[in-house]
Short mmCIF file of C-alpha atoms in Angstrom, two decimals:
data_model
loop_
_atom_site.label_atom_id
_atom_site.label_comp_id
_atom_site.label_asym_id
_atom_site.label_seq_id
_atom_site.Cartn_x
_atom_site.Cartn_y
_atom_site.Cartn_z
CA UNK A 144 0.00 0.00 0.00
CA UNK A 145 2.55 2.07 0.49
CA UNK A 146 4.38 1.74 -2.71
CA UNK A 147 0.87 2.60 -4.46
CA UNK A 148 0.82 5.51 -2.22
CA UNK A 149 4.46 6.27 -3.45
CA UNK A 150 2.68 6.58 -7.02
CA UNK A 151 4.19 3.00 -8.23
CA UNK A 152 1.43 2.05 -11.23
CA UNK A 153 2.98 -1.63 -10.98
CA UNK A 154 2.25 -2.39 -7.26
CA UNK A 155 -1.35 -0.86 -7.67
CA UNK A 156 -2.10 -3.58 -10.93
CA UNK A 157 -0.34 -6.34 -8.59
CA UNK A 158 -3.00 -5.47 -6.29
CA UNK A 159 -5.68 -5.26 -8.75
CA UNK A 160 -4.91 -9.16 -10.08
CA UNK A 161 -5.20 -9.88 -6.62
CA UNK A 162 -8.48 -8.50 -5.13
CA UNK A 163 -10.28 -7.26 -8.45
CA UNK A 164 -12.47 -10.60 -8.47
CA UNK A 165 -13.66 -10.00 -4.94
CA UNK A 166 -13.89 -6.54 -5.48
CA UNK A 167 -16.19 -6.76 -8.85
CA UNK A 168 -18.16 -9.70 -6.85
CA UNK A 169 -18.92 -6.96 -4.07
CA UNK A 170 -19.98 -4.72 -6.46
CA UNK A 171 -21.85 -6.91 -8.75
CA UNK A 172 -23.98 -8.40 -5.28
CA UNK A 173 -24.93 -4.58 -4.22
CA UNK A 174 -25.85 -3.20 -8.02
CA UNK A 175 -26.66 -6.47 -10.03
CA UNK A 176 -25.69 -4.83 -13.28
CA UNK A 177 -22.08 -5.10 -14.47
CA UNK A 178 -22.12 -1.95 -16.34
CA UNK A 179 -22.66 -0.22 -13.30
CA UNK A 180 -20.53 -2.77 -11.68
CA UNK A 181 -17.39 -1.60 -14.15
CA UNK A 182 -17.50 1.96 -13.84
CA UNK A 183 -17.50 1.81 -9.63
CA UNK A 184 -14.56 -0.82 -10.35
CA UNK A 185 -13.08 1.82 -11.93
CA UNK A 186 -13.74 4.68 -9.48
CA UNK A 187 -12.37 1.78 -6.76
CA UNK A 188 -9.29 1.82 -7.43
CA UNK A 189 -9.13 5.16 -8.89
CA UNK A 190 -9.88 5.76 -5.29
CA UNK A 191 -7.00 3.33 -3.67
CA UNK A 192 -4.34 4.89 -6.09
CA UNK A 193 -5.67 8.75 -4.39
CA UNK A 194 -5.87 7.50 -0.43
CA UNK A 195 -3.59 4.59 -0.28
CA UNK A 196 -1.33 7.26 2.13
CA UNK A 197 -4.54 7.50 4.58
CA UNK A 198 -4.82 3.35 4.85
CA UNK A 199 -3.55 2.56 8.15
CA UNK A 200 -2.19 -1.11 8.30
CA UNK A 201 -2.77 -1.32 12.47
CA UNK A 202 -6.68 -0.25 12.03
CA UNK A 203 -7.66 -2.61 9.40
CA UNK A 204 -6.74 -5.11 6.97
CA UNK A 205 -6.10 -3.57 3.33
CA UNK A 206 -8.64 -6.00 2.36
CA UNK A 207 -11.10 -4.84 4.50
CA UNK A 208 -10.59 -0.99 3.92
CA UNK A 209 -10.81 -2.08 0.14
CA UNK A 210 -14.13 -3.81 0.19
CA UNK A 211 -15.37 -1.44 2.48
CA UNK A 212 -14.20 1.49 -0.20
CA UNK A 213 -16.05 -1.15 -3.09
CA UNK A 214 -18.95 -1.16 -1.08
CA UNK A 215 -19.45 2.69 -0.58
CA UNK A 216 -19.38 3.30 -3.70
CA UNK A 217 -21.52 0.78 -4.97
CA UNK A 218 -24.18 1.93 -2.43
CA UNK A 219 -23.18 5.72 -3.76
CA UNK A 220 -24.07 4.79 -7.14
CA UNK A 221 -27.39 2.69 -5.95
CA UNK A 222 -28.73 5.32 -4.45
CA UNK A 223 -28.27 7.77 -7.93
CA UNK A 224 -30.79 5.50 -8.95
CA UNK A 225 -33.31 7.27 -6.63
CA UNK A 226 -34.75 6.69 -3.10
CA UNK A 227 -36.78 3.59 -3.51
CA UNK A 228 -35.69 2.16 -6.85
CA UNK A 229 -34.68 -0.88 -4.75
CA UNK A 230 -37.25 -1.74 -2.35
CA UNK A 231 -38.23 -4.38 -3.60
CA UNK A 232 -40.67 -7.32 -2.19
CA UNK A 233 -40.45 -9.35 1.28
CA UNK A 234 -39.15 -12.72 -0.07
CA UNK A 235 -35.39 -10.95 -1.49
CA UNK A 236 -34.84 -10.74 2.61
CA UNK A 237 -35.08 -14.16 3.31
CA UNK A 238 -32.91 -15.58 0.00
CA UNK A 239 -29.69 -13.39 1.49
CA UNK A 240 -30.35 -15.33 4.37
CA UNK A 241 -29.65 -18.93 3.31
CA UNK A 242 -26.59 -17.70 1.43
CA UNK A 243 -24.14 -20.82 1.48
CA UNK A 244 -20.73 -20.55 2.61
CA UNK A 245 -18.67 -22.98 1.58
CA UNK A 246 -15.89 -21.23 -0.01
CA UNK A 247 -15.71 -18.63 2.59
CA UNK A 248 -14.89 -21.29 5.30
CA UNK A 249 -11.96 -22.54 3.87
CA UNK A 250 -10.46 -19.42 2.58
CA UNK A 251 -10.99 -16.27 5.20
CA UNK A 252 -9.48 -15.92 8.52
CA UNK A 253 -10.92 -15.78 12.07
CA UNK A 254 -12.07 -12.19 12.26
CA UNK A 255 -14.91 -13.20 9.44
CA UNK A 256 -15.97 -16.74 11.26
CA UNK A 257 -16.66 -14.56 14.47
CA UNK A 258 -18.71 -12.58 12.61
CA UNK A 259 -20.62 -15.43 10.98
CA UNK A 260 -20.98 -17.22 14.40
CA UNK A 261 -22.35 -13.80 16.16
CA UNK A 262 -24.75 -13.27 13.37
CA UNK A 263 -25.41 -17.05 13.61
CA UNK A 264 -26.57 -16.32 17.19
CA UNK A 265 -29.29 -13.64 16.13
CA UNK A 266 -32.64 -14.73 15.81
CA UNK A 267 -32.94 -15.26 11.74
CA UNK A 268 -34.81 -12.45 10.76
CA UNK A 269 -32.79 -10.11 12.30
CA UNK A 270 -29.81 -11.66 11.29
CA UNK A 271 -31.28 -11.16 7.46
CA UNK A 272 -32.14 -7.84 7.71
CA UNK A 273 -28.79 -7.25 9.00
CA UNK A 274 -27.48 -8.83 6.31
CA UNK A 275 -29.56 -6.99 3.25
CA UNK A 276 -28.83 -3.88 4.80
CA UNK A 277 -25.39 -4.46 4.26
CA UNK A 278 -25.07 -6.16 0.85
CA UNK A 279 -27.80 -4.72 -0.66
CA UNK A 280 -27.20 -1.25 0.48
CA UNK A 281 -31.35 -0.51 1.34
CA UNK A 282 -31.83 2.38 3.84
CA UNK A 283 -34.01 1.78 6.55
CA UNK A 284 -37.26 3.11 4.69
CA UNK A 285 -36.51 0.71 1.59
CA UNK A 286 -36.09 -2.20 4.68
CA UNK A 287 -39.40 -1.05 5.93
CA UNK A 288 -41.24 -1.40 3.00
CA UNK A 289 -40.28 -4.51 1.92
CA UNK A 290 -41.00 -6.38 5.42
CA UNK A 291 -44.26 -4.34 5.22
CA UNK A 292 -43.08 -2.94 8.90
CA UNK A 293 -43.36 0.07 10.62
CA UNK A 294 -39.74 1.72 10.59
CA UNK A 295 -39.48 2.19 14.12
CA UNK A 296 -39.67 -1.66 14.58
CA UNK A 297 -37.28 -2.20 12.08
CA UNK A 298 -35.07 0.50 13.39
CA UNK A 299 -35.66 -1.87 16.67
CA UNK A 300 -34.71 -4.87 15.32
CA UNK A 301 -31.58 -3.60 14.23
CA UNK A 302 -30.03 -1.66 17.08
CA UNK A 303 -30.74 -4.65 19.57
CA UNK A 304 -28.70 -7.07 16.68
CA UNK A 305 -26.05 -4.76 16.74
CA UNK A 306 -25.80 -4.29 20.50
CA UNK A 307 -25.66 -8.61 20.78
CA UNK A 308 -23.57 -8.56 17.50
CA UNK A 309 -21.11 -5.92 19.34
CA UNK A 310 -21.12 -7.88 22.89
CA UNK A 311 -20.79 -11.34 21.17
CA UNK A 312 -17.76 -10.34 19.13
CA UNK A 313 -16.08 -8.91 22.17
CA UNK A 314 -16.18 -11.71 23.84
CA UNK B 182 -38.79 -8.51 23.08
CA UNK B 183 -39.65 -5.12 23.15
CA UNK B 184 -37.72 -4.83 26.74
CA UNK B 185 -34.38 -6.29 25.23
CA UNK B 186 -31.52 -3.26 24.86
CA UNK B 187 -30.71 -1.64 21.80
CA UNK B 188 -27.28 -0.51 20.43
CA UNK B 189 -27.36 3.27 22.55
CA UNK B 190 -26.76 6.94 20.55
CA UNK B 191 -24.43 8.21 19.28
CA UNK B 192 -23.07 4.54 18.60
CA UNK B 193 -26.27 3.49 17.01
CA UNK B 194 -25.73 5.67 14.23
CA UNK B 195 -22.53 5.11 13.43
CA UNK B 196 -23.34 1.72 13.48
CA UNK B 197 -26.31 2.73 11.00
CA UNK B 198 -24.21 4.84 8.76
CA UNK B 199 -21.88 2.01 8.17
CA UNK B 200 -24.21 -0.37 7.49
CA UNK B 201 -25.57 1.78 5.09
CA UNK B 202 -29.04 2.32 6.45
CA UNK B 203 -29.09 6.14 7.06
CA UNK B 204 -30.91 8.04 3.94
CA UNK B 205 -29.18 10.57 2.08
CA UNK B 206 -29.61 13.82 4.44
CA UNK B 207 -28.76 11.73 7.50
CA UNK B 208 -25.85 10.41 4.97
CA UNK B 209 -24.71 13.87 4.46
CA UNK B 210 -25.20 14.38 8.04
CA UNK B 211 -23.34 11.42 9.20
CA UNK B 212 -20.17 12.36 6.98
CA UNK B 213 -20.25 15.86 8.52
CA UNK B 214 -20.39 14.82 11.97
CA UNK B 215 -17.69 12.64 11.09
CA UNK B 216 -15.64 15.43 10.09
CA UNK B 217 -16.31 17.62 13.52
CA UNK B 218 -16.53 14.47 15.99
CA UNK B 219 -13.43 12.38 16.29
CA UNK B 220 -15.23 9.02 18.87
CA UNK B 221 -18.11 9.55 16.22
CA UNK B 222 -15.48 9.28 13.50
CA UNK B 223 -14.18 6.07 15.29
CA UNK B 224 -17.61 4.68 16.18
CA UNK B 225 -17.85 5.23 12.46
CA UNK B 226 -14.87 3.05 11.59
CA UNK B 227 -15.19 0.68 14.45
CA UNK B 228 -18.40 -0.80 13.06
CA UNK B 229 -16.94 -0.63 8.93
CA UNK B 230 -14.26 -3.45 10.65
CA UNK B 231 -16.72 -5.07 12.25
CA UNK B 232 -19.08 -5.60 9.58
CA UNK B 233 -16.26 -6.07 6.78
CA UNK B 234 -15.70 -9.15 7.59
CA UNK B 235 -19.43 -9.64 5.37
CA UNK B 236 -17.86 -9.14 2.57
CA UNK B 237 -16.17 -12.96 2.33
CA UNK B 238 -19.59 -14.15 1.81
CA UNK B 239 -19.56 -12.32 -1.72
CA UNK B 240 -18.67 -14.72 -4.60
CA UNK B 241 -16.00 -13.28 -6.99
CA UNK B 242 -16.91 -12.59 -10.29
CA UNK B 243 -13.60 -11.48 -13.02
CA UNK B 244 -14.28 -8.08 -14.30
CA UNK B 245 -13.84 -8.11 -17.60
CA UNK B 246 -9.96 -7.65 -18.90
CA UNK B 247 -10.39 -4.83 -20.91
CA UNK B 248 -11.00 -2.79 -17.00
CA UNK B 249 -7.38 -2.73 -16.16
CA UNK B 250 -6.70 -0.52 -19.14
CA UNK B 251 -9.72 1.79 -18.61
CA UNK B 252 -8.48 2.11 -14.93
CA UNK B 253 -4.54 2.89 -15.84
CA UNK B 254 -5.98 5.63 -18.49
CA UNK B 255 -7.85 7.30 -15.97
CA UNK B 256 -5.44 7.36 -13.29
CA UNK B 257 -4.14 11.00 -12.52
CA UNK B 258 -1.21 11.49 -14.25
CA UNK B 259 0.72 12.83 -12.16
CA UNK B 260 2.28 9.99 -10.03
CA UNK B 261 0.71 11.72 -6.46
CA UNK B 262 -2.36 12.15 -4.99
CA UNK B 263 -3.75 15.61 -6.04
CA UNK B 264 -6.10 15.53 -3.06
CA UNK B 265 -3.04 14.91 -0.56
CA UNK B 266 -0.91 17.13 -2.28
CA UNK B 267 -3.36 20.20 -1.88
CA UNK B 268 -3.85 19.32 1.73
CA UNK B 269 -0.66 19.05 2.64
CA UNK B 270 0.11 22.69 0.63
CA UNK B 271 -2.56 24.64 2.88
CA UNK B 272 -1.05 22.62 6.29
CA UNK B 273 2.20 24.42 5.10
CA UNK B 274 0.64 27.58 4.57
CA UNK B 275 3.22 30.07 5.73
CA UNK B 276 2.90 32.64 8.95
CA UNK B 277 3.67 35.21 6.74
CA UNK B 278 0.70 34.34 4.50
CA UNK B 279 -1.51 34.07 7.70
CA UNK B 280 -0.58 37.20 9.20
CA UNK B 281 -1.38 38.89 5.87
CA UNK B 282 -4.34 37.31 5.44
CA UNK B 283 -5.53 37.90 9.21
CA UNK B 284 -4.56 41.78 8.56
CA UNK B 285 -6.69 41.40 6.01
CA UNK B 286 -9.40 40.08 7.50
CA UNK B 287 -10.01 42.38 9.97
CA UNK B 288 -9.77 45.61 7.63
CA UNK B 289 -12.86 43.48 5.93
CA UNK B 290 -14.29 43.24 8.88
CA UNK B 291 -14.28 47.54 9.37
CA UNK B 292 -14.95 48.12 5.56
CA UNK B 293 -17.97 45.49 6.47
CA UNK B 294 -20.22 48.47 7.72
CA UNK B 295 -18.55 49.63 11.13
CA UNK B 296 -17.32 53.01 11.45
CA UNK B 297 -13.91 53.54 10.57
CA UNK B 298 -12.75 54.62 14.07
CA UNK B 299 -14.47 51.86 15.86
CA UNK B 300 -12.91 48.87 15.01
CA UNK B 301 -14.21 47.21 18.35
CA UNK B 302 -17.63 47.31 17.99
CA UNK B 303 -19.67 48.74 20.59
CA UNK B 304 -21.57 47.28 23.21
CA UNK B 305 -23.99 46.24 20.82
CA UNK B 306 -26.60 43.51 22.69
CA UNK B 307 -27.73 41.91 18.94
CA UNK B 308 -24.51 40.16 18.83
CA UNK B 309 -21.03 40.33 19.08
CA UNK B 310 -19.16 39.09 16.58
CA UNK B 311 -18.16 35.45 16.03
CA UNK B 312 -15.14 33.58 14.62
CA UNK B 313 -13.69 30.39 13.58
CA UNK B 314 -10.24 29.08 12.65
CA UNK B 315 -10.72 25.78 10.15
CA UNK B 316 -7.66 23.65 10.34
CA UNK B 317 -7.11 19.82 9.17
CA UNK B 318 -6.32 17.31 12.06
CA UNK B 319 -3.01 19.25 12.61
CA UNK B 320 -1.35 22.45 11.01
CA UNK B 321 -1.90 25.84 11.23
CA UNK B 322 -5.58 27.32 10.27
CA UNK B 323 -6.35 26.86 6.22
CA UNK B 324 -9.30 29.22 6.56
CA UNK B 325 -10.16 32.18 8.74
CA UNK B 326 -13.91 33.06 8.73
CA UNK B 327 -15.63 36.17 11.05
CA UNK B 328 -19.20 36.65 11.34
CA UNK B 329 -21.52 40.12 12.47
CA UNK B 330 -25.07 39.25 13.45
CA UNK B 331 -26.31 42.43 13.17
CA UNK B 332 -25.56 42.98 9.53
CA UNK B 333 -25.54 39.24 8.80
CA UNK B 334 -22.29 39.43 6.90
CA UNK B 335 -20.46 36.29 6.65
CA UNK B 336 -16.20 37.03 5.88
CA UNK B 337 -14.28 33.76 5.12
CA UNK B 338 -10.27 34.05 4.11
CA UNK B 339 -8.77 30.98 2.46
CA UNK B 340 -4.97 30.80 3.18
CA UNK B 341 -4.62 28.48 1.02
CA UNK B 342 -1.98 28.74 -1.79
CA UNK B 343 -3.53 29.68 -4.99
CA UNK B 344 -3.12 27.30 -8.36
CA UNK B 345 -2.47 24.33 -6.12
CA UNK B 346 -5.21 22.36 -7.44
CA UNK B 347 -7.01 23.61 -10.47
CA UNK B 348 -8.86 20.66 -10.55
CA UNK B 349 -10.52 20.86 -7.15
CA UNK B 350 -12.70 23.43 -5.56
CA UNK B 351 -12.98 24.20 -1.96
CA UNK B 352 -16.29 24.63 -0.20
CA UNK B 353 -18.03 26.16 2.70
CA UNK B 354 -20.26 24.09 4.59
CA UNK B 355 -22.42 25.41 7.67
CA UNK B 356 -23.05 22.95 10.29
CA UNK B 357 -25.46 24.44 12.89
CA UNK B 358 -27.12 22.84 15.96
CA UNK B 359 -29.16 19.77 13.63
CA UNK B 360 -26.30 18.82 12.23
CA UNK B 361 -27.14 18.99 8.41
CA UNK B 362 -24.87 20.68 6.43
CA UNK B 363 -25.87 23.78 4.34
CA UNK B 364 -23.52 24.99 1.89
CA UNK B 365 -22.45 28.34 1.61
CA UNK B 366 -20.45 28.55 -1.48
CA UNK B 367 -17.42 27.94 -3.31
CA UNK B 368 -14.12 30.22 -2.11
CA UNK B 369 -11.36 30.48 -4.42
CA UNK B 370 -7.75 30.21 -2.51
CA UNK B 371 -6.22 32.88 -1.12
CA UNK B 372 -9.34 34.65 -1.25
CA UNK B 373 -11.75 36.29 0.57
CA UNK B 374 -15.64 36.55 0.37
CA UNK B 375 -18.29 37.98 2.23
CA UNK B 376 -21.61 36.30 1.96
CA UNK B 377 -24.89 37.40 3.58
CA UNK B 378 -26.81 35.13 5.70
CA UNK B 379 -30.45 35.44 4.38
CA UNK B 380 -33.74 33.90 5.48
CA UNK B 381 -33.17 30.75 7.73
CA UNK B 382 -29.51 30.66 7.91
CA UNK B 383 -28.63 33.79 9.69
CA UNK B 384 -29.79 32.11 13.25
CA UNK B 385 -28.18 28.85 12.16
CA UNK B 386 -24.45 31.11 12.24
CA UNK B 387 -24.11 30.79 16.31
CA UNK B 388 -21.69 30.24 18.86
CA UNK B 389 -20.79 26.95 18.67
CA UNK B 390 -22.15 26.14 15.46
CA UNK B 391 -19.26 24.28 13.01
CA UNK B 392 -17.58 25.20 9.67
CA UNK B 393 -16.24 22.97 7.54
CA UNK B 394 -14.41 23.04 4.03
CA UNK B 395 -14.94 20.18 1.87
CA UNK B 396 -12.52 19.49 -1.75
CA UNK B 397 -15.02 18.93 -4.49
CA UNK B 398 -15.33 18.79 -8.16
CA UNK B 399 -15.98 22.07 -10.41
CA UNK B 400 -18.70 23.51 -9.35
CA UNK B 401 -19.11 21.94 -5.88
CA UNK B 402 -20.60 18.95 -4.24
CA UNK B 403 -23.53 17.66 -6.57
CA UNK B 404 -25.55 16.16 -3.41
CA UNK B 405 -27.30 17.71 -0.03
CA UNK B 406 -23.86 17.41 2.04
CA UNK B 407 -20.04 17.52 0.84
CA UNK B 408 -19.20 14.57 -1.75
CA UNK B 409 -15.39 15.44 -1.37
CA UNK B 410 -12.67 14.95 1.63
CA UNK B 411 -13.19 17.42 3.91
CA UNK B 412 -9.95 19.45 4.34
CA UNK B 413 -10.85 21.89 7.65
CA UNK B 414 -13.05 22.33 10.22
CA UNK B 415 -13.77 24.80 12.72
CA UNK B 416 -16.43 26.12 15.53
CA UNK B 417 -17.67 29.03 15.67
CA UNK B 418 -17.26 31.28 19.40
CA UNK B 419 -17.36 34.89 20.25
CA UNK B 420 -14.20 36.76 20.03
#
């Protein structure tokens, strides 16, 4: 990171064969249209090569501080769409639910099987809303019309998961 | 259920905002708060680590090969970070310059309306006047802004080095007491405006409300709050 901060083109397309895949997948699962998809790719690592000097290697892995970048963006360019473009019906919530994980067992460190465990100890449907929210990028309004919910309940919902997500992975 | 404990304020929402949840003027909000409230900031980027983790779940898909090439042509070309660069220009913004620009300041402040003799103004119970120093996270100030409730006049000084960064503009975000950001304009570096508070915003400029500068395209931030890094950031108190 900090040879791409450094301005060294090479080390930022070694990291691009590395995480582009991942990257593309994150954005690809938040937009479903790789058109879209490509041009927040773009502005990605456009992105990387600008603030690779601000990544700090003690606060998070570059991985992490990638996707998270991938994932901003994506929602950025979701939302252009306009404010309810994506609230869509009830039963989306409970396919990102049942999501299988094979490959991520075998191939991510600890930090990611905590978090599946913790969410694992939710109750399901708040561990699925949870979940939407995050790779679907829906604000809370979007959530609450799909479950066909009042938004303070949802709002609910949430902040307790978070508060047992927070205490479990503490722990 | 309904007596189980929720996630408590401010955390909540900076557990929200990274999660995405917030809608775009408590977005805008969010990133502005950010910019004025270091734990918030934290909060903020506490909960992106937590929740990154998520993102293993997401099958990879190959981009298509002709990307890298669209990516390398659009890369700046100029091997540095133009953003950086600028910001690390105005954190080396000389004394000298500041001293000037100060000086400068304060005779816009007496051309503003007072009478040339009284530069102190008197005892005047509407208001007396406000000011704010913006700075980054360290440095000296990049931006000097004054404000006179009684004639609603708004003075802002940018010390920052002119021609730095033609391809960036800086601007002026209000952040009173609800914590949604109004702009209040583009300012050209090493310049200095005065802007009039009209309707609604003159008894948003109060002590303690914040300025902030944010680094945004031509023309400014296309959204409700700043879509750029913000560079400075300052609170307003009486003088």
């Amino acid at each position: 990171m900090s040879r791409i901060a450094a301005g060294d083109r090479a080390a930022l397309r070694s990291l691009y064969d590395a995480t582009c895949a991942k990257l593309f997948g994150v954005c690809f699962r938040i937009l479903s249209n790789r058109d879209e998809s490509e041009d927040v790719l773009q502005e990605v690592y456009l992105t990387i090569w600008r603030r690779a000097d601000r990544f700090e290697a003690a606060r998070a892995s570059a991985m992490a501080w990638m996707a998270t970048i991938a994932r901003n963006r994506a929602i950025d360019r979701l939302r252009a769409r306009g404010p309810l473009a994506y609230a869509e019906p009830v039963e989306a919530v409970d396919a990102a639910d049942s999501a299988p994980l094979a490959s991520a067992v075998l191939e991510q460190a600890q930090d990611e099987a905590a978090l599946r465990r913790c969410l694992g100890e939710l109750d399901a449907r708040t561990a699925a809303v949870i979940r939407t929210a995050f790779f679907e990028g829906v604000t809370y309004e979007a959530l609450a019309k799909r479950l066909d919910a009042p938004l303070g309940t949802v709002k609910s919902w949430i902040r307790r998961g978070l508060l047992r997500l927070k205490g479990c992975l503490e722990s | 259920m309904s007596g189980e404990p929720e996630l408590p304020e401010p955390e909540a929402l900076a557990a929200e905002h990274a999660l995405g949840l917030l809608s775009e003027r408590e977005r805008a909000a969010a990133e502005a708060r950010m910019a004025a409230e270091p734990g918030f900031a934290a909060d903020v980027e506490a909960w992106r680590a937590r929740l990154a983790p998520l993102t293993g779940e997401v099958t990879p898909i190959a981009p298509p090969a002709s990307l890298w090439g669209r990516i390398e042509r659009g890369l700046p070309a100029n091997d540095d970070g133009r953003l950086t660069r600028a910001v690390r220009f105005w954190r080396g913004a000389s004394f000298a310059g500041f001293a000037l620009a100060a000086a400068s300041l304060v005779a816009a402040v007496v051309v503003a309306g007072r009478p040339p003799v009284v530069v102190v103004p008197p005892a005047a119970p509407a208001g007396a006047l406000l000011n704010a120093s913006l700075k980054g996270e360290t440095g000296p100030p990049l931006f000097v802004v004054a404000y006179d409730p009684d004639r609603k006049a708004l003075i802002i000084t940018s010390l920052a080095s002119p021609g730095t960064d033609p391809a960036h503009v800086h601007e002026l975000w209000l952040i009173p007491a609800d914590k949604k950001p109004r702009s209040l304009g583009i300012i050209a570096p090493g310049t200095s405006r005065r802007l009039t508070m009209a309707g609604p915003l003159a008894p948003m400029v109060s002590e303690g409300a914040s300025l902030a500068v944010s680094v945004e395209p031509p023309g400014g931030s296309t959204q409700e709050g700043p879509s750029g890094p913000v560079a400075a950031v300052g609170q307003l108190s009486k003088i």
